[in-house]
Coordinates of C-alpha atoms and ligand atoms in Angstrom, one line a residue:
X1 CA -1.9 10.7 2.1
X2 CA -3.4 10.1 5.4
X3 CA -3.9 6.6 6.2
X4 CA -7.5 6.9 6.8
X5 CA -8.5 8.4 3.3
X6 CA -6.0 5.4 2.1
X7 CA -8.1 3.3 3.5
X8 CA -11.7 4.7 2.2
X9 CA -9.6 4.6 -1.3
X10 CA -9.3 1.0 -1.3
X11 CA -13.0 0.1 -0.2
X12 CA -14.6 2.6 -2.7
X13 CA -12.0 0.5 -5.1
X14 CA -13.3 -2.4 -3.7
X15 CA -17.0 -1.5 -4.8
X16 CA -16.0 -0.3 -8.4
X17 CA -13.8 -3.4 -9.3
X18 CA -16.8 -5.7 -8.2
X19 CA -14.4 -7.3 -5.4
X20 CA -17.0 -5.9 -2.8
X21 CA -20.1 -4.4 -2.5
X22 CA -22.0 -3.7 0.8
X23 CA -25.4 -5.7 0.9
X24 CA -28.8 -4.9 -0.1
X25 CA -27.3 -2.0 -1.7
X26 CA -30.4 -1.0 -3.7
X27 CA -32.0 -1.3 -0.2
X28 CA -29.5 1.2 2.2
X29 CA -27.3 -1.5 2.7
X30 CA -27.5 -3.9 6.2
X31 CA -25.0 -3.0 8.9
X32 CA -21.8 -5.2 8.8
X33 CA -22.9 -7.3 6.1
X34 CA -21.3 -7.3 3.1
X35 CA -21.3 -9.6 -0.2
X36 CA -18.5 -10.7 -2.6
X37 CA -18.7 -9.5 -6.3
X38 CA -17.2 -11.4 -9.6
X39 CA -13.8 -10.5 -8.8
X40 CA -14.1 -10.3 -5.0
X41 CA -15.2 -14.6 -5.1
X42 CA -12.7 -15.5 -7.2
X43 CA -9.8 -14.2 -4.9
X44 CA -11.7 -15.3 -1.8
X45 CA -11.8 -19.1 -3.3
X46 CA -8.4 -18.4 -4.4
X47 CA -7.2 -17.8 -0.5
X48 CA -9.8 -20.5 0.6
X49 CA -8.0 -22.7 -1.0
X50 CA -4.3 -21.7 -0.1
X51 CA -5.2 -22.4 3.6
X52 CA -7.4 -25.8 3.0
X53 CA -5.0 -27.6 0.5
X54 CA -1.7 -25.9 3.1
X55 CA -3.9 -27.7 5.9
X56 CA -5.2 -30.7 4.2
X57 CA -3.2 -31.4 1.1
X58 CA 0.2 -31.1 2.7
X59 CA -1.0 -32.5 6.2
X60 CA -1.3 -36.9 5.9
X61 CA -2.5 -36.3 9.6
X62 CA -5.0 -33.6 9.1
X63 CA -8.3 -34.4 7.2
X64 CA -11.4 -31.4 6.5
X65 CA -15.5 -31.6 7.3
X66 CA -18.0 -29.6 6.1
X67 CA -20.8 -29.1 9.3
X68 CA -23.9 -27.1 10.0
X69 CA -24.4 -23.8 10.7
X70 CA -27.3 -24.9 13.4
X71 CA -26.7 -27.3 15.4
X72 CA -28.3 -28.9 18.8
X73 CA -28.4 -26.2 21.4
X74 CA -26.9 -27.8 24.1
X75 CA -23.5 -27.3 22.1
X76 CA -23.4 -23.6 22.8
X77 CA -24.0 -24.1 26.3
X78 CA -21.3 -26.7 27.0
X79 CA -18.9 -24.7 25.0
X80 CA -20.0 -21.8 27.3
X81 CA -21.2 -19.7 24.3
X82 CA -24.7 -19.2 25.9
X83 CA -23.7 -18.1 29.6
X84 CA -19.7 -16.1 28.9
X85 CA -20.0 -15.2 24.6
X86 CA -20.7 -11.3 25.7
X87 CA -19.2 -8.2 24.9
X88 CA -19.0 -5.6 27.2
X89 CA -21.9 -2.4 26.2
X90 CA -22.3 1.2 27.0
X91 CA -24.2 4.2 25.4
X92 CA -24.6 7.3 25.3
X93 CA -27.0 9.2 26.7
X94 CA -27.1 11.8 24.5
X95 CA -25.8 10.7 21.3
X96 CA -28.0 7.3 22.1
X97 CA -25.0 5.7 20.2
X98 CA -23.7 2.1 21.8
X99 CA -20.2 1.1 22.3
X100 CA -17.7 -1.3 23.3
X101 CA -16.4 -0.5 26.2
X102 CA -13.5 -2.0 26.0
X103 CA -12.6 -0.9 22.7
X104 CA -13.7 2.8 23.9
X105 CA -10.6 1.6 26.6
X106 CA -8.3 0.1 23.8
X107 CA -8.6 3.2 22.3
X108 CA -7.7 5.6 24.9
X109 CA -4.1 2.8 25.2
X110 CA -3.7 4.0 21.7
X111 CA -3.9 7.8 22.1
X112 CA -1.4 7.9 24.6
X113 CA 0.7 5.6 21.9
X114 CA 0.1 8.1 19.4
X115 CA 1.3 11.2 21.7
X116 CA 4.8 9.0 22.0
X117 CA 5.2 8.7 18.7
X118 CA 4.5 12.5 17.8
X119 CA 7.1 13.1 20.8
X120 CA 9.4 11.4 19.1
X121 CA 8.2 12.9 15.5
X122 CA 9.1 16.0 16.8
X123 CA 12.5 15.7 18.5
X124 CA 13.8 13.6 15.3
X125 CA 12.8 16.6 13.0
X126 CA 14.4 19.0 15.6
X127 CA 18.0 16.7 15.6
X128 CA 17.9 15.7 12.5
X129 CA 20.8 13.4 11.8
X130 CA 22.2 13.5 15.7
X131 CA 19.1 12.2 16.7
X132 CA 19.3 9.6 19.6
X133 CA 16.0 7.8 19.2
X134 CA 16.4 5.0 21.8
X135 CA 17.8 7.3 24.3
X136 CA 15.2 9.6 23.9
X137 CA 12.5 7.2 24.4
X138 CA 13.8 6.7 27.7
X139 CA 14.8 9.9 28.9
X140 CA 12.2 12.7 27.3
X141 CA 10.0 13.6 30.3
X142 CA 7.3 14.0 28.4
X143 CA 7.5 10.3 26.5
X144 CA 8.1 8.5 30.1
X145 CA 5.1 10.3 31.4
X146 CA 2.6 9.1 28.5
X147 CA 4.5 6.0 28.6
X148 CA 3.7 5.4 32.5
X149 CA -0.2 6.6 32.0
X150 CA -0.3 4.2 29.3
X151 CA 1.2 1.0 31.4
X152 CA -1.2 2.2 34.5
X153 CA -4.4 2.2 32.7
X154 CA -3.1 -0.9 30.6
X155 CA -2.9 -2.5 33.7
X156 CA -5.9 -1.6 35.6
X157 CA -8.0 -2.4 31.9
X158 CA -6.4 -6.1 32.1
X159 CA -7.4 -6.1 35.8
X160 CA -10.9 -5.5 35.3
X161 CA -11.4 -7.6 32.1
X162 CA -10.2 -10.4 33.7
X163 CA -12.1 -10.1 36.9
X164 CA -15.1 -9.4 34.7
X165 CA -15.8 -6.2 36.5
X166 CA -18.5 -4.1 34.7
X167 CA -18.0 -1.0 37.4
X168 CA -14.3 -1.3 36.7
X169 CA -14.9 -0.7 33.4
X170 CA -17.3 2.1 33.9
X171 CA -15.1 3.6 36.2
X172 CA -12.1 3.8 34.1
X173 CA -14.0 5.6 31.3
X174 CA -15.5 8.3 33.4
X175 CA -11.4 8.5 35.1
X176 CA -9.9 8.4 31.7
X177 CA -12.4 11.5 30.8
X178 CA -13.3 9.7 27.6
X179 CA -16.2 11.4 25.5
X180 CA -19.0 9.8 23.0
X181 CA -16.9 10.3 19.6
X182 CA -20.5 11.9 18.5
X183 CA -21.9 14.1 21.2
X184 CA -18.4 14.7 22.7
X185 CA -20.5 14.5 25.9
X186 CA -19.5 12.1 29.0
X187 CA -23.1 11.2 29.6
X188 CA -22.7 7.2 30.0
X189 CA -25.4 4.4 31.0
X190 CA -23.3 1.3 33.5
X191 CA -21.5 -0.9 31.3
X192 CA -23.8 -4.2 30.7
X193 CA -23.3 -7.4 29.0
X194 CA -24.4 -8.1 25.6
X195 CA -24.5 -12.0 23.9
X196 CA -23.1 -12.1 20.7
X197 CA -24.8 -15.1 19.4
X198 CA -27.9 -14.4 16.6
X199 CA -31.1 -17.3 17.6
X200 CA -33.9 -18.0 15.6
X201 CA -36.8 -20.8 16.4
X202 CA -36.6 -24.3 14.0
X203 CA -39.9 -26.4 14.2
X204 CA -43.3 -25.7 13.0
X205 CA -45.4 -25.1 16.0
X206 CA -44.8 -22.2 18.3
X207 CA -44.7 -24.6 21.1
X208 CA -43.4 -27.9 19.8
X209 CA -40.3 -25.0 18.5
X210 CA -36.5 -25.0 19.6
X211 CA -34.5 -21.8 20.2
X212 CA -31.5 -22.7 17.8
X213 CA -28.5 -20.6 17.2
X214 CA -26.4 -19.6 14.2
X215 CA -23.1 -20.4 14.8
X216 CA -20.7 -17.8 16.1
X217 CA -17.7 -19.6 15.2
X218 CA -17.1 -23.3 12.7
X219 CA -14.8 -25.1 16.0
X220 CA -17.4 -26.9 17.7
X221 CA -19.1 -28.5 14.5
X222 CA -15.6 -29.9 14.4
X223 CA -15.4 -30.8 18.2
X224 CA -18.7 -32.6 17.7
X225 CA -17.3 -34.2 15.1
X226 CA -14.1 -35.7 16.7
X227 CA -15.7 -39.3 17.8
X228 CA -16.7 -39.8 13.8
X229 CA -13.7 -38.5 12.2
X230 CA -11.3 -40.2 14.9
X231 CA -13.0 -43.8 14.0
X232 CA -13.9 -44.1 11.0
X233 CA -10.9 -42.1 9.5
X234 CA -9.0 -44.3 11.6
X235 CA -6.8 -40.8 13.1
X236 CA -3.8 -41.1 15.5
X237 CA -3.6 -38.6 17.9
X238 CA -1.7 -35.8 16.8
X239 CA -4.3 -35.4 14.3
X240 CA -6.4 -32.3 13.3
X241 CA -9.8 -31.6 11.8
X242 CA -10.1 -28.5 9.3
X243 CA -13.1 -26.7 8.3
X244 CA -14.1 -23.8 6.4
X245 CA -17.6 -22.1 6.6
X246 CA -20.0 -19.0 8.1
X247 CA -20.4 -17.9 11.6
X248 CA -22.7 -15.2 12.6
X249 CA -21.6 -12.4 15.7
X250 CA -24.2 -9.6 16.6
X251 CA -21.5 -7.2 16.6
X252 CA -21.9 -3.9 18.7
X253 CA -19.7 -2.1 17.3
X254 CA -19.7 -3.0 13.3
X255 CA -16.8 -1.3 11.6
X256 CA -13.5 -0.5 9.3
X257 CA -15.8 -1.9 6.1
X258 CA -15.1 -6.2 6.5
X259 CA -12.8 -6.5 9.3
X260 CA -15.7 -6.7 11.6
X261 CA -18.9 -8.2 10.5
X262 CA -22.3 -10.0 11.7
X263 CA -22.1 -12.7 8.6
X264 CA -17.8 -13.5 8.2
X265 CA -16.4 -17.2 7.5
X266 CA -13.8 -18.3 9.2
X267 CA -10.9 -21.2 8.3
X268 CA -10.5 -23.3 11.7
X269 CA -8.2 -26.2 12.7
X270 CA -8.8 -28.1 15.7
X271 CA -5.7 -30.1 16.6
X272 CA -6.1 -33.0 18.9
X273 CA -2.6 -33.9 20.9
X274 CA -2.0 -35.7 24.2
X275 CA -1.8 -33.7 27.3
X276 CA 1.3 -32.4 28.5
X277 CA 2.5 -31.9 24.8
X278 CA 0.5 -29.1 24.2
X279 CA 3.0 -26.1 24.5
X280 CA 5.6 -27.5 22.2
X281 CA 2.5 -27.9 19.4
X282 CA 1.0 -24.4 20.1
X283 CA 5.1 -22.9 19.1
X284 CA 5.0 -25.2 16.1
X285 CA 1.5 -24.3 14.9
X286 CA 2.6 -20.6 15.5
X287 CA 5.5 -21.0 13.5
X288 CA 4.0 -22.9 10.6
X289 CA 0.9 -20.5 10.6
X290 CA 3.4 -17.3 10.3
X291 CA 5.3 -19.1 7.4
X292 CA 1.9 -19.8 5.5
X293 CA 1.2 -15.9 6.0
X294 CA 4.9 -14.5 5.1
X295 CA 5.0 -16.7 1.9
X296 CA 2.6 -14.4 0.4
X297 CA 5.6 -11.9 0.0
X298 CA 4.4 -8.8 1.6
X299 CA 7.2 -9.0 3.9
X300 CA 7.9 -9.8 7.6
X301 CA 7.4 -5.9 8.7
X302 CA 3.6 -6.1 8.2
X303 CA 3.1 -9.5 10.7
X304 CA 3.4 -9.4 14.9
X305 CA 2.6 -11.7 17.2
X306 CA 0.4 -10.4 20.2
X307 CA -0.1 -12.6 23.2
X308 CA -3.2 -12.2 24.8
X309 CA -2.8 -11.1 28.6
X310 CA -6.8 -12.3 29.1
X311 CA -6.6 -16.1 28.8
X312 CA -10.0 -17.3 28.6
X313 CA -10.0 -19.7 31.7
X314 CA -9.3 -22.7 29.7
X315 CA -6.6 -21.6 28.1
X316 CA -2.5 -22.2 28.9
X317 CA -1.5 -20.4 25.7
X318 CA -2.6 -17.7 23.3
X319 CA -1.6 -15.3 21.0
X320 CA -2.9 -13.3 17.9
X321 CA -1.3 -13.1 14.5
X322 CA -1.9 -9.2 13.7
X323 CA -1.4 -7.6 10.5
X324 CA -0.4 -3.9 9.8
X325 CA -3.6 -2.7 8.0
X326 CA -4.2 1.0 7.2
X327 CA -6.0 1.8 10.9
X328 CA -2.7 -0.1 12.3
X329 CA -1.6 -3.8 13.7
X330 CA -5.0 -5.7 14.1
X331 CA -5.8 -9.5 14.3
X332 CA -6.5 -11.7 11.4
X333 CA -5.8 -15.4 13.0
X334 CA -5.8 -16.6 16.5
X335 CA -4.0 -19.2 18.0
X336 CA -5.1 -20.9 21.2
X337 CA -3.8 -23.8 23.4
X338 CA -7.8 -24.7 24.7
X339 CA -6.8 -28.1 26.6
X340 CA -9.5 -30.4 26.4
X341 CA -11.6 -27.6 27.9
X342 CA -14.4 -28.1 24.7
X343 CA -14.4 -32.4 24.5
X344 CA -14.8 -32.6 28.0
X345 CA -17.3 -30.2 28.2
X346 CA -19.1 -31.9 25.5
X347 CA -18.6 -35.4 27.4
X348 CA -20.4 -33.5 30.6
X349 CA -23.4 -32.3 28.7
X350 CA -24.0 -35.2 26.2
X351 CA -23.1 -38.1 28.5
X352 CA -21.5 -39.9 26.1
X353 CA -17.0 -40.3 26.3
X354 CA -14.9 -39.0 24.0
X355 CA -12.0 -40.5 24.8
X356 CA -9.0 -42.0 23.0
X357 CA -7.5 -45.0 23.9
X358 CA -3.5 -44.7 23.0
X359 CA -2.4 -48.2 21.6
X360 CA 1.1 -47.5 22.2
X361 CA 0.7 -46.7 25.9
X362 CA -2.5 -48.3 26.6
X363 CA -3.6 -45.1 28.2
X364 CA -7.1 -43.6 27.4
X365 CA -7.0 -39.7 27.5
X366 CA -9.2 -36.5 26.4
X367 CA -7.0 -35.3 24.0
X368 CA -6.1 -31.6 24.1
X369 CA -6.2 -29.4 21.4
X370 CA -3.9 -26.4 19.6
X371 CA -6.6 -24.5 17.1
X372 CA -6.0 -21.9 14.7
X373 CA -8.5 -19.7 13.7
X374 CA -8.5 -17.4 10.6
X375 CA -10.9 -14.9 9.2
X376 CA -11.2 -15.0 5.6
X377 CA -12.7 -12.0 5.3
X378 CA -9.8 -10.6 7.4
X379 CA -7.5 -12.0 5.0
X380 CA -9.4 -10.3 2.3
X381 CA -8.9 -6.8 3.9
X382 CA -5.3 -7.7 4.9
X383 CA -4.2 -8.8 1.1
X384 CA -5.8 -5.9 -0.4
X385 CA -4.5 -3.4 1.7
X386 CA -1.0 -4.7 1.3
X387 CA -2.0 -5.1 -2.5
X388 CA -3.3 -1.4 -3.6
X389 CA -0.8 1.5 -4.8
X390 CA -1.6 4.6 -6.6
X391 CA 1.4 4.8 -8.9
X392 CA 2.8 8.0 -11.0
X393 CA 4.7 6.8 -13.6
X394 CA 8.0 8.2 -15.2
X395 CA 5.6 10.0 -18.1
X396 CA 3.9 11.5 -15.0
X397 CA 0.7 9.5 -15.8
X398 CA -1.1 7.7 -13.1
X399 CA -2.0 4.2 -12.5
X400 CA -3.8 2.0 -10.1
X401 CA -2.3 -1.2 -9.1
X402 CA -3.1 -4.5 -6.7
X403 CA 0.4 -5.8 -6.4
X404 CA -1.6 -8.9 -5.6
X405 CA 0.4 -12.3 -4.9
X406 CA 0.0 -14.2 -8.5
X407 CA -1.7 -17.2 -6.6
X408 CA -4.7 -14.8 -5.8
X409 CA -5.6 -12.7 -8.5
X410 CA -8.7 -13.5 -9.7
X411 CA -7.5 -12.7 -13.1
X412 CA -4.3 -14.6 -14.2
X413 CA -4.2 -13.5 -17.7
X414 CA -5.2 -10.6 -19.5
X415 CA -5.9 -11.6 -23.6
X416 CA -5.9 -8.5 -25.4
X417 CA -5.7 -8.2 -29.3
X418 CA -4.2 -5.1 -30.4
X419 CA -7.0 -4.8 -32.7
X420 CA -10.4 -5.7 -33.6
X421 CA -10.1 -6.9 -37.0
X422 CA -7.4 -8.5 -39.2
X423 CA -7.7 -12.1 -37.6
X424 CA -6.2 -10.9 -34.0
X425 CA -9.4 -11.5 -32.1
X426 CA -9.4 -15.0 -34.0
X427 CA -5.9 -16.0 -32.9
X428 CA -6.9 -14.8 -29.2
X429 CA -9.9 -16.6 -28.6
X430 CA -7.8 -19.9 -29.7
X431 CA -5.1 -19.0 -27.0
X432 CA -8.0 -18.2 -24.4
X433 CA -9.8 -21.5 -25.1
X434 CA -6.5 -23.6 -24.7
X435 CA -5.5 -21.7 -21.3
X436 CA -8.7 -21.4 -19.8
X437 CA -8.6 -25.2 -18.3
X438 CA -5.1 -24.3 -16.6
X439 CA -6.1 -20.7 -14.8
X440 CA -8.8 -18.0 -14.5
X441 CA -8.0 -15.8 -18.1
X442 CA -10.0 -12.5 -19.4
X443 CA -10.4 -11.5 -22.9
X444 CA -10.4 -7.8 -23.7
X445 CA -10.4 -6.2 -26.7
X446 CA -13.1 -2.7 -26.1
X447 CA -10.5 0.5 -26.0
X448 CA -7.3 1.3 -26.5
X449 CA -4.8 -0.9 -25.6
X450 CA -3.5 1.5 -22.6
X451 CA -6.7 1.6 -21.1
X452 CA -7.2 -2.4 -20.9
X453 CA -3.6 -2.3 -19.3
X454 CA -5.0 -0.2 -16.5
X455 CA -8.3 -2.4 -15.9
X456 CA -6.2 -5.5 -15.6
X457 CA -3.9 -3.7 -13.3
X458 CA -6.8 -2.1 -11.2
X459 CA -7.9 -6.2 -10.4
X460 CA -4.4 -7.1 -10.1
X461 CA -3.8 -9.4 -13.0
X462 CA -0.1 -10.6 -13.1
X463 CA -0.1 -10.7 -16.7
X464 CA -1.4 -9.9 -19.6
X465 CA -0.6 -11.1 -23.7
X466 CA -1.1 -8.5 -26.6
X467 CA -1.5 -10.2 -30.0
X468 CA -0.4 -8.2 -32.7
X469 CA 0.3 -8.4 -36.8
X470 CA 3.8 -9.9 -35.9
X471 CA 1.5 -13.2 -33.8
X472 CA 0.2 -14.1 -37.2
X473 CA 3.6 -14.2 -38.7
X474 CA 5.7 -15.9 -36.1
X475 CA 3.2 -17.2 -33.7
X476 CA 4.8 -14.7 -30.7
X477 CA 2.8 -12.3 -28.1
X478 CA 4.2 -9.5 -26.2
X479 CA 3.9 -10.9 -22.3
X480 CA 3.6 -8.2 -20.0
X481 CA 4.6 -7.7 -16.4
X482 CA 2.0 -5.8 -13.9
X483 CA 4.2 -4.9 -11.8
X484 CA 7.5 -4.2 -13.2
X485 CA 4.9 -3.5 -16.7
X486 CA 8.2 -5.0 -18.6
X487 CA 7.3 -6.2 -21.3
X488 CA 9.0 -9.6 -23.3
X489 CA 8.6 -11.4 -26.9
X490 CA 7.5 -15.1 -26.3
X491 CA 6.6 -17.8 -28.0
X492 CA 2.4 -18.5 -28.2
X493 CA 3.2 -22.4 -27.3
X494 CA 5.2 -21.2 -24.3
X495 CA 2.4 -19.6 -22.9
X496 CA 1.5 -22.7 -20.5
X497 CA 4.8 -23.3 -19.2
X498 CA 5.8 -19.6 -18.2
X499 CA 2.6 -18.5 -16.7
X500 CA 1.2 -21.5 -14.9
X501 CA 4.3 -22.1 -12.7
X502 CA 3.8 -18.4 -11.1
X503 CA 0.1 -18.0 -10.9
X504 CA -1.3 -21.3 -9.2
X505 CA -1.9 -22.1 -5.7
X506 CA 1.0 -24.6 -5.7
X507 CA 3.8 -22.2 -6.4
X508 CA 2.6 -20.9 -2.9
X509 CA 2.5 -24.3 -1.2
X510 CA 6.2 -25.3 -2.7
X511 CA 7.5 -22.5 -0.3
X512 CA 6.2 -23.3 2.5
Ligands
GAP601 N1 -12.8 -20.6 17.4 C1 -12.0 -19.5 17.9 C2 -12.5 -18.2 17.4 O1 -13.6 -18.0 16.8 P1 -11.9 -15.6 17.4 O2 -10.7 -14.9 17.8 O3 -13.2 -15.1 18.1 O4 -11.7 -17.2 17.7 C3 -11.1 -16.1 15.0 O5 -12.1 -15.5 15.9 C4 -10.9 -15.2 13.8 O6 -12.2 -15.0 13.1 C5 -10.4 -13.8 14.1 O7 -9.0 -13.8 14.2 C6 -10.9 -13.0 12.9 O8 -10.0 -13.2 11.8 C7 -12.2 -13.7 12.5 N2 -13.3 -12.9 13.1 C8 -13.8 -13.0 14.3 N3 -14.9 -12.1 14.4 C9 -15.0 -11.6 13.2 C10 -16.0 -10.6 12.7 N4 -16.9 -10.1 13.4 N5 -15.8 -10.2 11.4 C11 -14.8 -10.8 10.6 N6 -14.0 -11.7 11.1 C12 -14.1 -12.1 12.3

């Protein structure tokens, strides 16, 4: 099955499992905006809480915060949010549609990616076994000569992008030929800069009000922060700041369902360090961040690093973690070595220092900082995608399973009686109401015992008990396996001890 129709599977699966449902349904629906359904919070609190207590919990030098979405709006112009947080914007003419234009650019690297690889599609099927595929990557005429059009418009696209050069951009769509995926025509406007940030007015009076903004990202309510948390947590430098909450982006370009939205939340750490260290933290933090993504088991083939080759201007170091979703490698976390670009801006515009004095050397210092930055709804998409398989099984039925990692299922436990009647409900209700304070269980007893299989499967529950005649008798379920959908005789007061170990949030952090 093509990737793309993969894809539409899992989101229409998304919608009919309650994980996520676009919002304002009943209303159309609002671009880019989407809310979480029963399932969909549990396994988002689930991951919130994988990165926080990985952060927090296993961190003694990193403590969290909880700030506001508005904030003073100075901020956003010392951070440089209010002059440089633009994207790029062109439409078309004819289609009056509005792009990106440097994703219209990124997309035009990939084509000639995607003629490469059905180069090498081809020979391989013509060669079969005898098939040379690094020498033919560097000797079919036809790969090198995609391969050089590629690197030359790579180039010139980094080249304009970091010059900031609108006609650049312009000029390299109208060069590279590329059409309005709509009208297929080539009618474009210039290429003009578009702020990302949403505003809104706070105050009463039209003319006693403030233009405020919504935050477009959770960092500086944590670089605000720094003086507070520094003192009165009493924090030795290197120490970092966590936070979890919304950030709002007017996004031109609002697409592939949540990987791009206006309303997303992101899971941010600001690491404070002293300068001059700051390069041997950023490989550390990249390590320790690909660890806490790997541990989830989906294995080291779906993860790549990409370093950036635009460094904003006060970065020395940056790279993406990407993940290989249906529509390819994209990002879900950044990393960034920001020096102490953001405290010193905030030192300029508020007037007040935030320095820290070193007691060891006696030395007072901005501290630079090594953040990583996470999506969660990216996280979402990414774990689902790796998650959902359409199985046929060796009886040539069909099922639908998330092969989620235990520690996120929404659903540890599935409690099924075999039947209604004959004291089975009873007995399941009492094993429900003694596991329910360990982990997230849900009792089922409406159809056959097949179908209730199938629904815990569809939400990716790890496990599921069936209580039968024989549980009255000798106090024993049948435990069943989602994935492997073995199934084993265990003991009722064994229950506890088996499950929890594999389905909470600290089987995860033990690995790590
Ligand atoms: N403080 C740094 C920062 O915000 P970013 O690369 O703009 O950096 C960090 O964003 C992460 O936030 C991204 O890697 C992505 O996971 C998530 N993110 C950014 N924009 C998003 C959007 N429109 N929708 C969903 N997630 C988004």
């Amino acid at each position: 099955m093509a990737q793309e129709d993969v894809f539409k599977k899992i989101v229409a699966h998304c919608k009919e499992y309650g994980f996520v449902f676009p919002s304002s349904e009943i209303y159309d629906g609002l671009g880019a905006v989407y809310d979480y359904g029963q399932m969909g919070v549990e396994m988002k609190n689930n991951i919130k809480s994988y990165w926080w207590q990985s952060m927090v919990l296993l961190h003694d030098n990193i403590v969290g915060i909880d700030s506001s979405i508005f904030m003073h709006p100075t901020i956003w112009k010392a951070s440089g949010h209010v002059d440089a947080f633009n994207d790029p914007l062109i439409d078309n003419r004819d289609s009056k549609k509005r792009y990106r234009a440097d994703v219209l650019i990124e997309d035009q690297i990939a084509k000639y990616d995607e003629k490469i690889e059905k180069e090498v599609a081809k020979a391989r099927k013509r060669f079969g076994d005898s098939f040379d595929e690094a020498k033919y990557r560097a000797t079919s005429q036809n790969v090198l000569e995609h391969a050089a059009k590629r690197d030359a418009l790579h180039e010139r696209y980094k080249k304009a992008m970091n010059d900031g050069d609108l006609d650049a951009l312009k000029q390299i769509i109208i060069d590279e030929e590329i059409v309005c995926p709509i009208s297929g025509t080539r009618n474009w406007t210039d290429v003009r800069q578009f702020n990302l940030m949403f505003s809104t007015e706070m105050g009463s009076t039209s003319d006693a009000s403030m233009k405020i903004y919504l935050r477009p990202e959770t960092a500086q309510g944590i670089f605000v922060n720094y003086l507070n948390v520094q003192k009165t947590g009493r924090m030795k430098i290197p120490f970092g700041i966590a936070q979890i909450g919304k950030a709002f982006r007017n996004e031109i370009v609002a697409r592939q369902f949540i990987f791009r939205m206006r309303e997303f939340e992101q899971m941010e750490m600001q690491f404070f360090i002293k300068p001059g260290t700051e390069l041997d933290w950023f490989a550390k933090w990249k390590a320790t961040r690909m660890k806490w993504h790997q541990a989830l088991g989906f294995g080291a083939d779906h993860y790549r690093f990409h370093d950036h080759d635009k460094l904003a201007h006060y970065a020395n170091a940056a790279t993406d973690i990407e993940f290989l979703m249906p529509f390819g490698f994209k990002e879900v976390e950044g990393i960034h070595s920001r020096t102490n670009f953001d405290l010193s801006q905030h030192e300029k515009y508020s007037g007040k220092s935030i320095k820290y004095f070193d007691p060891e050397t006696n030395e007072s210092y901005t501290p630079y900082v090594i953040e990583t930055s996470i999506g969660v709804d990216r996280m979402f998409l990414s774990v689902m995608c790796a998650s959902y398989e359409e199985q046929v099984l060796e009886n040539n039925e069909s099922r639908i399973v998330l092969h989620l990692p235990a520690a996120l299922a929404p659903v540890k436990l599935g409690i099924l009686p075999l039947v209604k009647k004959d004291g089975l409900p009873e007995l399941a209700h009492k094993i429900h109401d003694s596991l329910r304070f360990h982990f997230n269980c849900q009792y089922d007893e409406k159809d056959s015992i097949g179908k209730r299989y199938r629904r815990q499967d569809a939400i990716g529950t790890p496990y599921c008990i069936t209580i039968d005649h024989q549980s009255l008798e000798n106090g024993t379920v049948t435990l069943r396996n989602r994935d492997s959908m073995q199934q084993e005789r265990v003991r009722i007061d064994d229950l506890l001890n088996i499950i929890a170990d594999k389905v909470t949030i600290t089987s995860i952090l033990k690995t790590l």
